[in-house]
């Protein structure tokens, strides 16, 4: 299955430090025409994965991992529970009060956690993922004046792109 819709390239949906979008236009020179499963540790915002998936290079299973468990949870929820997630995202408001209320709320439910992660990534100062010693996200509010908070069509494309993936939290010690 390919996520290619009228040649549309699915772009990453997260703001993520060190993203490799700039590299995707070169990558086709280095990718074999045919390969079996695809493995990407350090998947981060997934620009390389979503590009290769959109272009139909990844035909079989993709094994994606990252040491950031909040990130991997978010991908898993988008893959498996996108409708439930979207219902929560539809209730979000971009305001400073709401940002700090959300930032300080500890959710136990994994869908709520994913919704919080996406919300903070979208509305924080620069989208970087930074936590303090207690593991608490401590990036300030972004004042981005967003007209539209979420592009649900895009999120749906992301969910489809993730369908044949195996997602895991892996801390690779190099
Ligand atoms: C720059 S991003 C990867 C960009 C991505 N491959 C792309 O296509 O845009 C690097 C990622 O590596 C993850 N990372 C850093 N150290 C790691 C480790 N020791 N084991 C696993 N993942 C790690 C970070 O959480 C981050 O999401």
PDB file of C-alpha atoms and ligand atoms in Angstrom:
ATOM      1  CA  UNK A   1       0.000   0.000   0.000  1.00  0.00           C
ATOM      2  CA  UNK A   2       1.206   3.494  -0.695  1.00  0.00           C
ATOM      3  CA  UNK A   3       0.128   6.785   0.839  1.00  0.00           C
ATOM      4  CA  UNK A   4       0.645   8.405  -2.560  1.00  0.00           C
ATOM      5  CA  UNK A   5      -2.567  10.292  -3.385  1.00  0.00           C
ATOM      6  CA  UNK A   6      -2.300  12.142  -6.696  1.00  0.00           C
ATOM      7  CA  UNK A   7       1.458  12.173  -6.135  1.00  0.00           C
ATOM      8  CA  UNK A   8       0.951  13.944  -2.829  1.00  0.00           C
ATOM      9  CA  UNK A   9       3.932  13.779  -0.520  1.00  0.00           C
ATOM     10  CA  UNK A  10       2.854  13.439   3.101  1.00  0.00           C
ATOM     11  CA  UNK A  11       4.886  15.922   5.123  1.00  0.00           C
ATOM     12  CA  UNK A  12       5.689  15.433   8.817  1.00  0.00           C
ATOM     13  CA  UNK A  13       3.021  16.876  11.113  1.00  0.00           C
ATOM     14  CA  UNK A  14       5.248  17.663  14.098  1.00  0.00           C
ATOM     15  CA  UNK A  15       7.705  20.492  14.560  1.00  0.00           C
ATOM     16  CA  UNK A  16      10.807  18.496  15.412  1.00  0.00           C
ATOM     17  CA  UNK A  17      14.405  19.597  15.910  1.00  0.00           C
ATOM     18  CA  UNK A  18      16.852  18.150  13.395  1.00  0.00           C
ATOM     19  CA  UNK A  19      14.182  17.116  10.873  1.00  0.00           C
ATOM     20  CA  UNK A  20      15.560  15.863   7.585  1.00  0.00           C
ATOM     21  CA  UNK A  21      13.024  17.355   5.164  1.00  0.00           C
ATOM     22  CA  UNK A  22      15.894  19.196   3.423  1.00  0.00           C
ATOM     23  CA  UNK A  23      17.505  15.825   2.692  1.00  0.00           C
ATOM     24  CA  UNK A  24      14.503  14.089   1.151  1.00  0.00           C
ATOM     25  CA  UNK A  25      15.097  15.528  -2.331  1.00  0.00           C
ATOM     26  CA  UNK A  26      18.514  13.827  -2.418  1.00  0.00           C
ATOM     27  CA  UNK A  27      17.610  10.545  -0.801  1.00  0.00           C
ATOM     28  CA  UNK A  28      16.252   8.788  -3.897  1.00  0.00           C
ATOM     29  CA  UNK A  29      19.826   8.596  -5.251  1.00  0.00           C
ATOM     30  CA  UNK A  30      20.785   6.391  -2.334  1.00  0.00           C
ATOM     31  CA  UNK A  31      17.734   4.174  -1.858  1.00  0.00           C
ATOM     32  CA  UNK A  32      17.677   0.731  -3.515  1.00  0.00           C
ATOM     33  CA  UNK A  33      14.776   0.226  -5.929  1.00  0.00           C
ATOM     34  CA  UNK A  34      13.664  -2.842  -4.056  1.00  0.00           C
ATOM     35  CA  UNK A  35      14.084  -3.843  -0.473  1.00  0.00           C
ATOM     36  CA  UNK A  36      12.133  -5.886   2.001  1.00  0.00           C
ATOM     37  CA  UNK A  37      11.340  -4.356   5.398  1.00  0.00           C
ATOM     38  CA  UNK A  38      12.327  -0.796   6.298  1.00  0.00           C
ATOM     39  CA  UNK A  39      14.038   0.050   9.601  1.00  0.00           C
ATOM     40  CA  UNK A  40      14.432   3.561  10.941  1.00  0.00           C
ATOM     41  CA  UNK A  41      15.746   4.164  14.448  1.00  0.00           C
ATOM     42  CA  UNK A  42      15.811   7.872  15.477  1.00  0.00           C
ATOM     43  CA  UNK A  43      12.570   8.401  13.527  1.00  0.00           C
ATOM     44  CA  UNK A  44      11.831  11.777  15.188  1.00  0.00           C
ATOM     45  CA  UNK A  45       9.379  13.814  13.092  1.00  0.00           C
ATOM     46  CA  UNK A  46       9.600  11.129  10.409  1.00  0.00           C
ATOM     47  CA  UNK A  47      10.331  13.316   7.396  1.00  0.00           C
ATOM     48  CA  UNK A  48      12.389  10.598   5.697  1.00  0.00           C
ATOM     49  CA  UNK A  49       9.877   7.854   6.493  1.00  0.00           C
ATOM     50  CA  UNK A  50       6.815   9.826   5.341  1.00  0.00           C
ATOM     51  CA  UNK A  51       8.622  10.858   2.151  1.00  0.00           C
ATOM     52  CA  UNK A  52       9.691   7.317   1.242  1.00  0.00           C
ATOM     53  CA  UNK A  53       6.255   5.972   2.124  1.00  0.00           C
ATOM     54  CA  UNK A  54       4.522   8.612  -0.010  1.00  0.00           C
ATOM     55  CA  UNK A  55       6.790   7.859  -2.958  1.00  0.00           C
ATOM     56  CA  UNK A  56       6.001   4.149  -2.740  1.00  0.00           C
ATOM     57  CA  UNK A  57       9.523   3.022  -1.807  1.00  0.00           C
ATOM     58  CA  UNK A  58       8.324   1.322   1.378  1.00  0.00           C
ATOM     59  CA  UNK A  59       6.141  -1.562   0.285  1.00  0.00           C
ATOM     60  CA  UNK A  60       6.450  -3.865   3.265  1.00  0.00           C
ATOM     61  CA  UNK A  61       6.620  -3.457   7.011  1.00  0.00           C
ATOM     62  CA  UNK A  62       8.358  -0.402   8.475  1.00  0.00           C
ATOM     63  CA  UNK A  63      10.017  -0.664  11.889  1.00  0.00           C
ATOM     64  CA  UNK A  64      10.181   2.814  13.379  1.00  0.00           C
ATOM     65  CA  UNK A  65      11.706   3.602  16.747  1.00  0.00           C
ATOM     66  CA  UNK A  66      12.823   6.472  18.913  1.00  0.00           C
ATOM     67  CA  UNK A  67      13.864   6.822  22.547  1.00  0.00           C
ATOM     68  CA  UNK A  68      11.151   9.459  23.084  1.00  0.00           C
ATOM     69  CA  UNK A  69       8.232   7.437  24.457  1.00  0.00           C
ATOM     70  CA  UNK A  70       5.777  10.373  24.217  1.00  0.00           C
ATOM     71  CA  UNK A  71       6.560  10.624  20.505  1.00  0.00           C
ATOM     72  CA  UNK A  72       6.126   6.897  19.899  1.00  0.00           C
ATOM     73  CA  UNK A  73       2.868   6.855  21.895  1.00  0.00           C
ATOM     74  CA  UNK A  74       1.577   9.670  19.682  1.00  0.00           C
ATOM     75  CA  UNK A  75       2.376   7.728  16.500  1.00  0.00           C
ATOM     76  CA  UNK A  76       0.720   4.598  17.920  1.00  0.00           C
ATOM     77  CA  UNK A  77      -2.445   6.492  18.827  1.00  0.00           C
ATOM     78  CA  UNK A  78      -2.600   8.173  15.424  1.00  0.00           C
ATOM     79  CA  UNK A  79      -2.175   4.797  13.793  1.00  0.00           C
ATOM     80  CA  UNK A  80      -4.763   2.909  15.864  1.00  0.00           C
ATOM     81  CA  UNK A  81      -7.182   5.402  17.459  1.00  0.00           C
ATOM     82  CA  UNK A  82      -7.185   8.410  15.140  1.00  0.00           C
ATOM     83  CA  UNK A  83     -10.951   9.038  15.405  1.00  0.00           C
ATOM     84  CA  UNK A  84     -10.881   9.094  19.221  1.00  0.00           C
ATOM     85  CA  UNK A  85      -7.824  11.328  19.093  1.00  0.00           C
ATOM     86  CA  UNK A  86      -9.476  13.732  16.642  1.00  0.00           C
ATOM     87  CA  UNK A  87     -12.504  14.089  18.943  1.00  0.00           C
ATOM     88  CA  UNK A  88     -10.184  15.343  21.685  1.00  0.00           C
ATOM     89  CA  UNK A  89      -8.171  17.578  19.358  1.00  0.00           C
ATOM     90  CA  UNK A  90     -11.413  19.241  18.204  1.00  0.00           C
ATOM     91  CA  UNK A  91     -11.937  20.536  21.766  1.00  0.00           C
ATOM     92  CA  UNK A  92      -8.557  22.319  21.927  1.00  0.00           C
ATOM     93  CA  UNK A  93      -8.192  26.090  22.046  1.00  0.00           C
ATOM     94  CA  UNK A  94      -5.037  28.047  21.290  1.00  0.00           C
ATOM     95  CA  UNK A  95      -4.656  30.440  24.228  1.00  0.00           C
ATOM     96  CA  UNK A  96      -1.994  31.138  26.815  1.00  0.00           C
ATOM     97  CA  UNK A  97      -4.190  30.081  29.755  1.00  0.00           C
ATOM     98  CA  UNK A  98      -5.169  26.870  28.033  1.00  0.00           C
ATOM     99  CA  UNK A  99      -1.551  26.139  27.083  1.00  0.00           C
ATOM    100  CA  UNK A 100      -0.309  26.325  30.680  1.00  0.00           C
ATOM    101  CA  UNK A 101      -3.341  24.422  31.972  1.00  0.00           C
ATOM    102  CA  UNK A 102      -2.661  21.659  29.469  1.00  0.00           C
ATOM    103  CA  UNK A 103       1.100  21.693  30.063  1.00  0.00           C
ATOM    104  CA  UNK A 104       0.627  21.141  33.805  1.00  0.00           C
ATOM    105  CA  UNK A 105      -2.012  18.428  33.443  1.00  0.00           C
ATOM    106  CA  UNK A 106      -0.733  14.875  33.814  1.00  0.00           C
ATOM    107  CA  UNK A 107      -2.874  12.525  31.764  1.00  0.00           C
ATOM    108  CA  UNK A 108      -2.856   8.774  32.321  1.00  0.00           C
ATOM    109  CA  UNK A 109      -4.980   7.858  29.297  1.00  0.00           C
ATOM    110  CA  UNK A 110      -2.743   7.259  26.276  1.00  0.00           C
ATOM    111  CA  UNK A 111      -5.076   8.998  23.822  1.00  0.00           C
ATOM    112  CA  UNK A 112      -5.244  12.093  26.067  1.00  0.00           C
ATOM    113  CA  UNK A 113      -1.446  11.983  26.343  1.00  0.00           C
ATOM    114  CA  UNK A 114      -1.073  11.922  22.565  1.00  0.00           C
ATOM    115  CA  UNK A 115      -3.542  14.816  22.225  1.00  0.00           C
ATOM    116  CA  UNK A 116      -1.545  16.826  24.766  1.00  0.00           C
ATOM    117  CA  UNK A 117       1.699  16.055  22.954  1.00  0.00           C
ATOM    118  CA  UNK A 118       0.314  17.265  19.618  1.00  0.00           C
ATOM    119  CA  UNK A 119      -1.226  20.350  21.241  1.00  0.00           C
ATOM    120  CA  UNK A 120       2.026  21.390  22.946  1.00  0.00           C
ATOM    121  CA  UNK A 121       4.050  20.703  19.813  1.00  0.00           C
ATOM    122  CA  UNK A 122       1.703  22.918  17.825  1.00  0.00           C
ATOM    123  CA  UNK A 123       1.335  25.819  20.255  1.00  0.00           C
ATOM    124  CA  UNK A 124       4.629  25.972  22.163  1.00  0.00           C
ATOM    125  CA  UNK A 125       7.342  28.545  21.551  1.00  0.00           C
ATOM    126  CA  UNK A 126       9.310  26.672  18.907  1.00  0.00           C
ATOM    127  CA  UNK A 127       8.055  23.120  19.049  1.00  0.00           C
ATOM    128  CA  UNK A 128      11.204  21.761  20.632  1.00  0.00           C
ATOM    129  CA  UNK A 129      10.721  18.876  23.005  1.00  0.00           C
ATOM    130  CA  UNK A 130      12.439  19.919  26.225  1.00  0.00           C
ATOM    131  CA  UNK A 131      11.801  18.444  29.664  1.00  0.00           C
ATOM    132  CA  UNK A 132      13.198  19.286  33.101  1.00  0.00           C
ATOM    133  CA  UNK A 133      14.867  16.816  35.483  1.00  0.00           C
ATOM    134  CA  UNK A 134      11.474  15.489  36.526  1.00  0.00           C
ATOM    135  CA  UNK A 135      10.602  14.766  32.915  1.00  0.00           C
ATOM    136  CA  UNK A 136       8.143  17.694  32.765  1.00  0.00           C
ATOM    137  CA  UNK A 137       7.808  19.559  29.473  1.00  0.00           C
ATOM    138  CA  UNK A 138       8.950  23.115  30.155  1.00  0.00           C
ATOM    139  CA  UNK A 139       8.763  25.000  26.859  1.00  0.00           C
ATOM    140  CA  UNK A 140       6.832  28.318  27.108  1.00  0.00           C
ATOM    141  CA  UNK A 141       3.715  29.291  25.144  1.00  0.00           C
ATOM    142  CA  UNK A 142       4.365  30.257  21.516  1.00  0.00           C
ATOM    143  CA  UNK A 143       1.875  33.100  20.835  1.00  0.00           C
ATOM    144  CA  UNK A 144       1.637  31.823  17.255  1.00  0.00           C
ATOM    145  CA  UNK A 145      -1.849  33.240  16.538  1.00  0.00           C
ATOM    146  CA  UNK A 146      -2.806  30.174  14.563  1.00  0.00           C
ATOM    147  CA  UNK A 147      -5.995  30.523  12.553  1.00  0.00           C
ATOM    148  CA  UNK A 148      -6.420  26.787  12.312  1.00  0.00           C
ATOM    149  CA  UNK A 149      -4.988  24.610  15.052  1.00  0.00           C
ATOM    150  CA  UNK A 150      -5.008  21.244  13.279  1.00  0.00           C
ATOM    151  CA  UNK A 151      -5.172  20.063   9.691  1.00  0.00           C
ATOM    152  CA  UNK A 152      -7.277  16.913  10.116  1.00  0.00           C
ATOM    153  CA  UNK A 153      -6.836  15.867   6.468  1.00  0.00           C
ATOM    154  CA  UNK A 154      -3.104  15.888   7.024  1.00  0.00           C
ATOM    155  CA  UNK A 155      -3.414  13.965  10.295  1.00  0.00           C
ATOM    156  CA  UNK A 156      -5.568  11.374   8.527  1.00  0.00           C
ATOM    157  CA  UNK A 157      -2.851  10.969   5.855  1.00  0.00           C
ATOM    158  CA  UNK A 158      -0.306  10.489   8.636  1.00  0.00           C
ATOM    159  CA  UNK A 159      -2.513   7.846  10.248  1.00  0.00           C
ATOM    160  CA  UNK A 160      -2.787   5.975   6.927  1.00  0.00           C
ATOM    161  CA  UNK A 161       0.983   6.205   6.347  1.00  0.00           C
ATOM    162  CA  UNK A 162       1.546   4.593   9.741  1.00  0.00           C
ATOM    163  CA  UNK A 163      -0.739   1.609   9.057  1.00  0.00           C
ATOM    164  CA  UNK A 164       1.898  -0.973   8.193  1.00  0.00           C
ATOM    165  CA  UNK A 165       4.437   0.118  10.792  1.00  0.00           C
ATOM    166  CA  UNK A 166       5.770  -1.471  13.939  1.00  0.00           C
ATOM    167  CA  UNK A 167       6.463   1.324  16.415  1.00  0.00           C
ATOM    168  CA  UNK A 168       8.731   0.933  19.401  1.00  0.00           C
ATOM    169  CA  UNK A 169      10.535   2.913  22.059  1.00  0.00           C
ATOM    170  CA  UNK A 170      14.152   2.011  21.759  1.00  0.00           C
ATOM    171  CA  UNK A 171      17.109   3.749  23.331  1.00  0.00           C
ATOM    172  CA  UNK A 172      20.006   2.941  21.047  1.00  0.00           C
ATOM    173  CA  UNK A 173      23.331   3.314  22.778  1.00  0.00           C
ATOM    174  CA  UNK A 174      25.816   3.992  20.035  1.00  0.00           C
TER     175      UNK A 174
HETATM  176  C1  LIG B   1      16.865  14.569  14.352  1.00  0.00           C
HETATM  177  S1  LIG B   1      15.666  13.425  14.896  1.00  0.00           S
HETATM  178  C2  LIG B   1      15.563  12.312  13.528  1.00  0.00           C
HETATM  179  C3  LIG B   1      15.039  12.913  12.268  1.00  0.00           C
HETATM  180  C4  LIG B   1      14.327  11.961  11.328  1.00  0.00           C
HETATM  181  N1  LIG B   1      14.991  10.709  11.059  1.00  0.00           N
HETATM  182  C5  LIG B   1      13.787  12.596  10.074  1.00  0.00           C
HETATM  183  O1  LIG B   1      13.552  11.900   9.101  1.00  0.00           O
HETATM  184  O2  LIG B   1      13.529  13.805  10.071  1.00  0.00           O
HETATM  185  C6  LIG B   1      16.598  12.478  16.068  1.00  0.00           C
HETATM  186  C7  LIG B   1      15.751  11.588  16.964  1.00  0.00           C
HETATM  187  O3  LIG B   1      16.616  10.656  17.604  1.00  0.00           O
HETATM  188  C8  LIG B   1      16.088  10.370  18.870  1.00  0.00           C
HETATM  189  N2  LIG B   1      17.186   9.875  19.712  1.00  0.00           N
HETATM  190  C9  LIG B   1      18.206  10.566  20.259  1.00  0.00           C
HETATM  191  N3  LIG B   1      19.026   9.740  20.948  1.00  0.00           N
HETATM  192  C10 LIG B   1      18.515   8.499  20.823  1.00  0.00           C
HETATM  193  C11 LIG B   1      18.919   7.206  21.297  1.00  0.00           C
HETATM  194  N4  LIG B   1      20.012   7.051  22.055  1.00  0.00           N
HETATM  195  N5  LIG B   1      18.185   6.132  20.963  1.00  0.00           N
HETATM  196  C12 LIG B   1      17.051   6.275  20.193  1.00  0.00           C
HETATM  197  N6  LIG B   1      16.614   7.465  19.713  1.00  0.00           N
HETATM  198  C13 LIG B   1      17.345   8.563  20.027  1.00  0.00           C
HETATM  199  C14 LIG B   1      15.498  11.685  19.363  1.00  0.00           C
HETATM  200  O4  LIG B   1      14.466  11.477  20.308  1.00  0.00           O
HETATM  201  C15 LIG B   1      15.006  12.330  18.057  1.00  0.00           C
HETATM  202  O5  LIG B   1      13.625  12.147  17.895  1.00  0.00           O
END
